[in-house]
Coordinates of C-alpha atoms in Angstrom, one line a residue:
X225 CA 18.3 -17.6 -4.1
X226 CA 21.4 -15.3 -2.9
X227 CA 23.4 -16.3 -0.2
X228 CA 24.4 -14.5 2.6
X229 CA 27.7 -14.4 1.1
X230 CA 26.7 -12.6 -2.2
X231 CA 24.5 -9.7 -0.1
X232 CA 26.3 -6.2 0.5
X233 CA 27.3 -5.5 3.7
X234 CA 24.5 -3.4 4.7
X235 CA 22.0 -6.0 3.5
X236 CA 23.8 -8.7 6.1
X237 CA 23.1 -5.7 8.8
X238 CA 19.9 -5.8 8.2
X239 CA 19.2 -9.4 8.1
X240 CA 21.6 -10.0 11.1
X241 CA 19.1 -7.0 12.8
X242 CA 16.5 -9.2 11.7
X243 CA 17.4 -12.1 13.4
X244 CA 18.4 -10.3 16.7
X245 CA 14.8 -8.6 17.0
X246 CA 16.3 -5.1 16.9
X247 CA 13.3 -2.4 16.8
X248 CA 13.0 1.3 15.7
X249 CA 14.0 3.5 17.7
X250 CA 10.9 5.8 17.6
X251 CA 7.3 5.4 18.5
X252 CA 4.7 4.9 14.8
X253 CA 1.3 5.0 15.3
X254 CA -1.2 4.5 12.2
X255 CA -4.4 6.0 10.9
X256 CA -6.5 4.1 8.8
X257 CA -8.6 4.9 5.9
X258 CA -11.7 3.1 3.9
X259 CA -11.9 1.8 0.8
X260 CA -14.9 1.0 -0.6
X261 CA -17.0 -0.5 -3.4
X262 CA -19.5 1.9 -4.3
X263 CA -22.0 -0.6 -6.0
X264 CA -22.3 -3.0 -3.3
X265 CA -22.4 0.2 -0.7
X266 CA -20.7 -1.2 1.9
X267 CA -16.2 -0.8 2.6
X268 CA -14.3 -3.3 1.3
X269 CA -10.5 -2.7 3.0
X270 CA -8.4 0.0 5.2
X271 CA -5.7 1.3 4.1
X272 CA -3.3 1.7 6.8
X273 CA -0.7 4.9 6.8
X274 CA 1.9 5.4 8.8
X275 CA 1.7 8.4 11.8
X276 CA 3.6 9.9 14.6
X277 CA 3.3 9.3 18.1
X278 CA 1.7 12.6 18.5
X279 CA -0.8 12.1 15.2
X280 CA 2.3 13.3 12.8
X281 CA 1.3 13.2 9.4
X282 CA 4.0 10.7 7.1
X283 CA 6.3 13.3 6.3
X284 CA 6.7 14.5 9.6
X285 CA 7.5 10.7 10.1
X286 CA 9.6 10.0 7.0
X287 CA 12.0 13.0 7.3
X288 CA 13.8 10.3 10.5
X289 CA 14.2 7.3 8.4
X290 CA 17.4 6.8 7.1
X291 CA 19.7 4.5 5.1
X292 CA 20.7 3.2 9.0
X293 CA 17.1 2.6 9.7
X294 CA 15.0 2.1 6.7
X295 CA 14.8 -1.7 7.2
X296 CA 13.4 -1.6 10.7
X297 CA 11.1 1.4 9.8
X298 CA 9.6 -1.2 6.9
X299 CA 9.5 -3.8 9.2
X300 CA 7.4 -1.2 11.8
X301 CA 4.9 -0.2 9.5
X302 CA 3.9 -3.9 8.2
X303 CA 4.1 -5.3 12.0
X304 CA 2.2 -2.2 13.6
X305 CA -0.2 -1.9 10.9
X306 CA -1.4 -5.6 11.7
X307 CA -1.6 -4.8 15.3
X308 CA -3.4 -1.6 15.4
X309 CA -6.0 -3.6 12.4
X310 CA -6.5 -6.3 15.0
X311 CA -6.8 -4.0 18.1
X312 CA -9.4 -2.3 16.5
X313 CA -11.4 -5.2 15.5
X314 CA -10.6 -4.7 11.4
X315 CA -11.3 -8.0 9.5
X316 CA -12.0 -6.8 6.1
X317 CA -8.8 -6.4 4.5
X318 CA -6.1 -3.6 5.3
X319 CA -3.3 -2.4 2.7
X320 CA -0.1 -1.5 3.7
X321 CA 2.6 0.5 1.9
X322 CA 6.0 -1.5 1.9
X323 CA 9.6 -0.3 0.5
X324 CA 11.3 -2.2 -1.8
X325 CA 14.5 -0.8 -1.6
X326 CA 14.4 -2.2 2.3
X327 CA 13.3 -6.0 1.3
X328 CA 16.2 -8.0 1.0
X329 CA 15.3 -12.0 1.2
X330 CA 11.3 -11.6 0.8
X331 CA 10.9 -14.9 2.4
X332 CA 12.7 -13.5 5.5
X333 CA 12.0 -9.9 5.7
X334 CA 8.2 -11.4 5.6
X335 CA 8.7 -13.6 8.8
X336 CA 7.7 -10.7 11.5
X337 CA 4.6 -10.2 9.7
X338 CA 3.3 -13.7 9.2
X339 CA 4.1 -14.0 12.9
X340 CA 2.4 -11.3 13.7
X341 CA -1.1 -12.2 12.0
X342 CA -0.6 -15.4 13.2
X343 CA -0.7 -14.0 16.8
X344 CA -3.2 -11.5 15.9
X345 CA -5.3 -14.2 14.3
X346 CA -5.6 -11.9 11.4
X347 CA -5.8 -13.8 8.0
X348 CA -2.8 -13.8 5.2
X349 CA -5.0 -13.3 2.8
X350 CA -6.4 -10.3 4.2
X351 CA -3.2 -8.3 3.6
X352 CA -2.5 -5.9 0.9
X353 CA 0.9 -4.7 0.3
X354 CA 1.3 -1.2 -2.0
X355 CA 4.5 -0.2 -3.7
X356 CA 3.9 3.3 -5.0
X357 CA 4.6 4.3 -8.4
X358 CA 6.6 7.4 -6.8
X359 CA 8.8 5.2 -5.2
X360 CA 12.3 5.4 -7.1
X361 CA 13.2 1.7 -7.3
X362 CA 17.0 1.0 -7.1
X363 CA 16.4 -2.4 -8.7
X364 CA 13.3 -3.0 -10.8
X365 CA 13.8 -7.1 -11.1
X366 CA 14.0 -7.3 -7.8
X367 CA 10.9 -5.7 -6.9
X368 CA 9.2 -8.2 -9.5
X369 CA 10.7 -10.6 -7.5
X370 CA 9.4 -9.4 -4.4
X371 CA 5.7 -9.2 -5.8
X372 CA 6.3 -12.5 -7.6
X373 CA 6.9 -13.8 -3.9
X374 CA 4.5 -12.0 -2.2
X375 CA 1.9 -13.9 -4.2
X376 CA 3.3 -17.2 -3.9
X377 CA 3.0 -16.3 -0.4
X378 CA -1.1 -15.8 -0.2
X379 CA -0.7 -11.8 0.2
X380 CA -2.5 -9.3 -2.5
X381 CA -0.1 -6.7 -4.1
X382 CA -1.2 -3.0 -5.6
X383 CA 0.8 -0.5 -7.7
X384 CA 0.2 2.8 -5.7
X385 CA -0.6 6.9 -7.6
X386 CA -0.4 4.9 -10.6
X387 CA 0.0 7.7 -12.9
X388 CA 2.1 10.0 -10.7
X389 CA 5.6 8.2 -10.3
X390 CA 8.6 7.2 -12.4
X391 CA 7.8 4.0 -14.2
X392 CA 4.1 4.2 -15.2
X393 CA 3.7 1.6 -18.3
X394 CA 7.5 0.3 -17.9
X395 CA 6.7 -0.7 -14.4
X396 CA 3.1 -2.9 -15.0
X397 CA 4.4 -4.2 -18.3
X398 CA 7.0 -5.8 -15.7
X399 CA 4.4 -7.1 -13.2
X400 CA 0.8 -7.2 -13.0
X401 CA -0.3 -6.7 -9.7
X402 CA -4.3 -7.8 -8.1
X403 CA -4.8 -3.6 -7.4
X404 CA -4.1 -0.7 -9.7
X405 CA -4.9 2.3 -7.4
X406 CA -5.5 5.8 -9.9
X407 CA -3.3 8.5 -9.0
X408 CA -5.8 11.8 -7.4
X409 CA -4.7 13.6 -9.4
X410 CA -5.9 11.9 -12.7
X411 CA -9.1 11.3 -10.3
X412 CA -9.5 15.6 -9.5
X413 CA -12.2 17.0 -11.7
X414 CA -12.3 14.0 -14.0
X415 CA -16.4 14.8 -14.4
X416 CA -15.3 17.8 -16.4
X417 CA -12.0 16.6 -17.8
X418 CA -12.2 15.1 -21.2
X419 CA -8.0 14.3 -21.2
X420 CA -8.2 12.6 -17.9
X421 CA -11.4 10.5 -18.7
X422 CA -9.7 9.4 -22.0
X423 CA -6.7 8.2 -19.6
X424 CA -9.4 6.4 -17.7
X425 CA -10.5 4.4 -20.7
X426 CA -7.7 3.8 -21.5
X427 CA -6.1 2.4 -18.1
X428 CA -9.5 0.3 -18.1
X429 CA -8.8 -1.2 -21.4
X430 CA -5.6 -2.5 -19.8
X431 CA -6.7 -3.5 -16.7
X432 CA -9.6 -5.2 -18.2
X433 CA -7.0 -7.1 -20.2
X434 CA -4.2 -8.2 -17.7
X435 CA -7.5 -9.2 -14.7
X436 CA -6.6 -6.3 -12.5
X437 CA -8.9 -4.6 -10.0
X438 CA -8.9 -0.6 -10.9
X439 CA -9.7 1.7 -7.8
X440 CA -9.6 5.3 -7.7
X441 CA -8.5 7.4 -5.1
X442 CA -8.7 10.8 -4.6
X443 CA -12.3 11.3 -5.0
X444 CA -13.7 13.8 -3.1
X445 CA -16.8 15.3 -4.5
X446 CA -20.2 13.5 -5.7
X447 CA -19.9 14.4 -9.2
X448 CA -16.2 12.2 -9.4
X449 CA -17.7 9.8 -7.6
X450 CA -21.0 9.7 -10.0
X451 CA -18.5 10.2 -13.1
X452 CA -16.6 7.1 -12.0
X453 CA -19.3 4.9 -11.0
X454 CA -21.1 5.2 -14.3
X455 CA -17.8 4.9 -15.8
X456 CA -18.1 1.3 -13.9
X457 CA -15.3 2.3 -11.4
X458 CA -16.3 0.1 -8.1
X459 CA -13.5 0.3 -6.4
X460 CA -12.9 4.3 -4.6
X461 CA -11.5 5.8 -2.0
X462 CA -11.0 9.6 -0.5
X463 CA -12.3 12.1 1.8
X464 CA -15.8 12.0 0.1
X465 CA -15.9 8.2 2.0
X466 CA -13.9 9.4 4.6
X467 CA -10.4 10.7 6.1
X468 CA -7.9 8.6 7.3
X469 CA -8.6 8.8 11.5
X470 CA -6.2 7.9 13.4
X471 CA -6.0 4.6 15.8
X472 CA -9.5 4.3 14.6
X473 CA -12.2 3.3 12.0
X474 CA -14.2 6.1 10.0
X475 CA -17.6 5.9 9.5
X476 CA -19.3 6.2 6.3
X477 CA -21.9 9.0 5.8
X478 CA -24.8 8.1 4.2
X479 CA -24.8 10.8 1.9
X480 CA -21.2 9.3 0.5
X481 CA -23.5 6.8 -1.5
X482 CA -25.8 9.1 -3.1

């Protein structure tokens, strides 16, 4: 393990805020959307995503983080994502998108959080943390790191848009996480799209291979949905299922099962 010593002098900051309990300096508030397994009919997790105090969508929210504040924005999202999961009464599992160029110490930038579901009485093990594919990673072995500890740790771990980022086959070949989440847009049209269901047999060969759960997400009309499911796809998420509402839980139409 570093020491404090051998961390750059912004990385000390951040630790040092850390320590002190220093918070963001502007309000987030979060939406949450379901994910669902569409043979047992029934959701499965939230996926949690960061909003504005007004409703903001993430951009709007993502254009004030900075290099100043991109710790204690991270630190935000996994602390009020808990919160707003337990004040709404969520106990299936909820994901949360994390930044790894904003982790220093995994074992400390995790403390907040553990207290926090230990206050919320919301379990460990019901946490999912995302790292997107999209997201340029300044330093690839120590985001392996990071997952490696986040599993030590009892949390589940998911490569997000897989299929729409920078590292694609580089980055699982260096970890295998429990989640690989399908980019939408290798999910759009797939029922008439012979190239992207030969990608999808071929990203199930791998998962099937290296025990990882394939979800995909995107899916907004019945005939992806059907495509998928008889593809043996489970795991899906999208507007079809429901939109991401915010400070609130959607509720699944019946007709999203048909």
């Amino acid at each position: 393990m570093l020491s404090v010593q051998s961390i750059p002098p912004s990385d000390v900051q951040a630790c040092a805020e850390c320590r002190q309990g220093q918070k963001l300096d502007f309000e987030l508030r979060f939406a949450f959307q379901p994910i669902v397994d569409v043979a047992a009919r029934k959701v499965i997790a939230h996926e949690a995503l960061v909003r504005g105090p007004n409703g903001e969508g993430a951009a709007a929210v993502l254009r004030r983080v900075t290099r100043d504040n991109l710790y204690l924005f991270d630190q935000a999202c996994r602390v009020g994502a808990v919160r707003s999961a337990a004040r709404l009464g969520i106990r299936d599992r909820i994901s949360i998108n994390f930044l790894p160029n904003a982790v220093y110490h995994p074992a400390a930038c995790i403390r907040s959080t553990l207290a926090v579901a230990r206050e919320c009485d919301f379990p460990v093990e019901n946490i999912i943390f995302e790292v997107t594919e999209g997201e340029r990673v300044q330093n690839r072995d120590h985001l392996v790191r990071i997952i490696r500890a986040y599993d030590e740790m009892g949390f589940s771990t998911a490569i997000d848009d897989f299929g729409a980022g920078y590292a694609g086959l580089e980055l699982l070949s260096d970890y295998q996480p429990d989640i690989l989440k399908l980019d939408m847009h290798l999910v759009r049209g797939i029922d008439a799209s012979k190239p992207r269901q030969a990608i999808l047999k071929g990203v199930q060969t791998m998962c099937a291979g290296m025990d990882i759960a394939l979800l995909a997400e995107g899916i907004e009309t019945p005939a992806e949905r059907d495509y998928l499911a008889a593809a043996g796809i489970r795991l899906m998420q999208g507007y079809l299922f429901g939109k991401p509402e915010l400070e609130a839980v959607a509720a699944i139409d019946a007709s999203a099962w048909a």
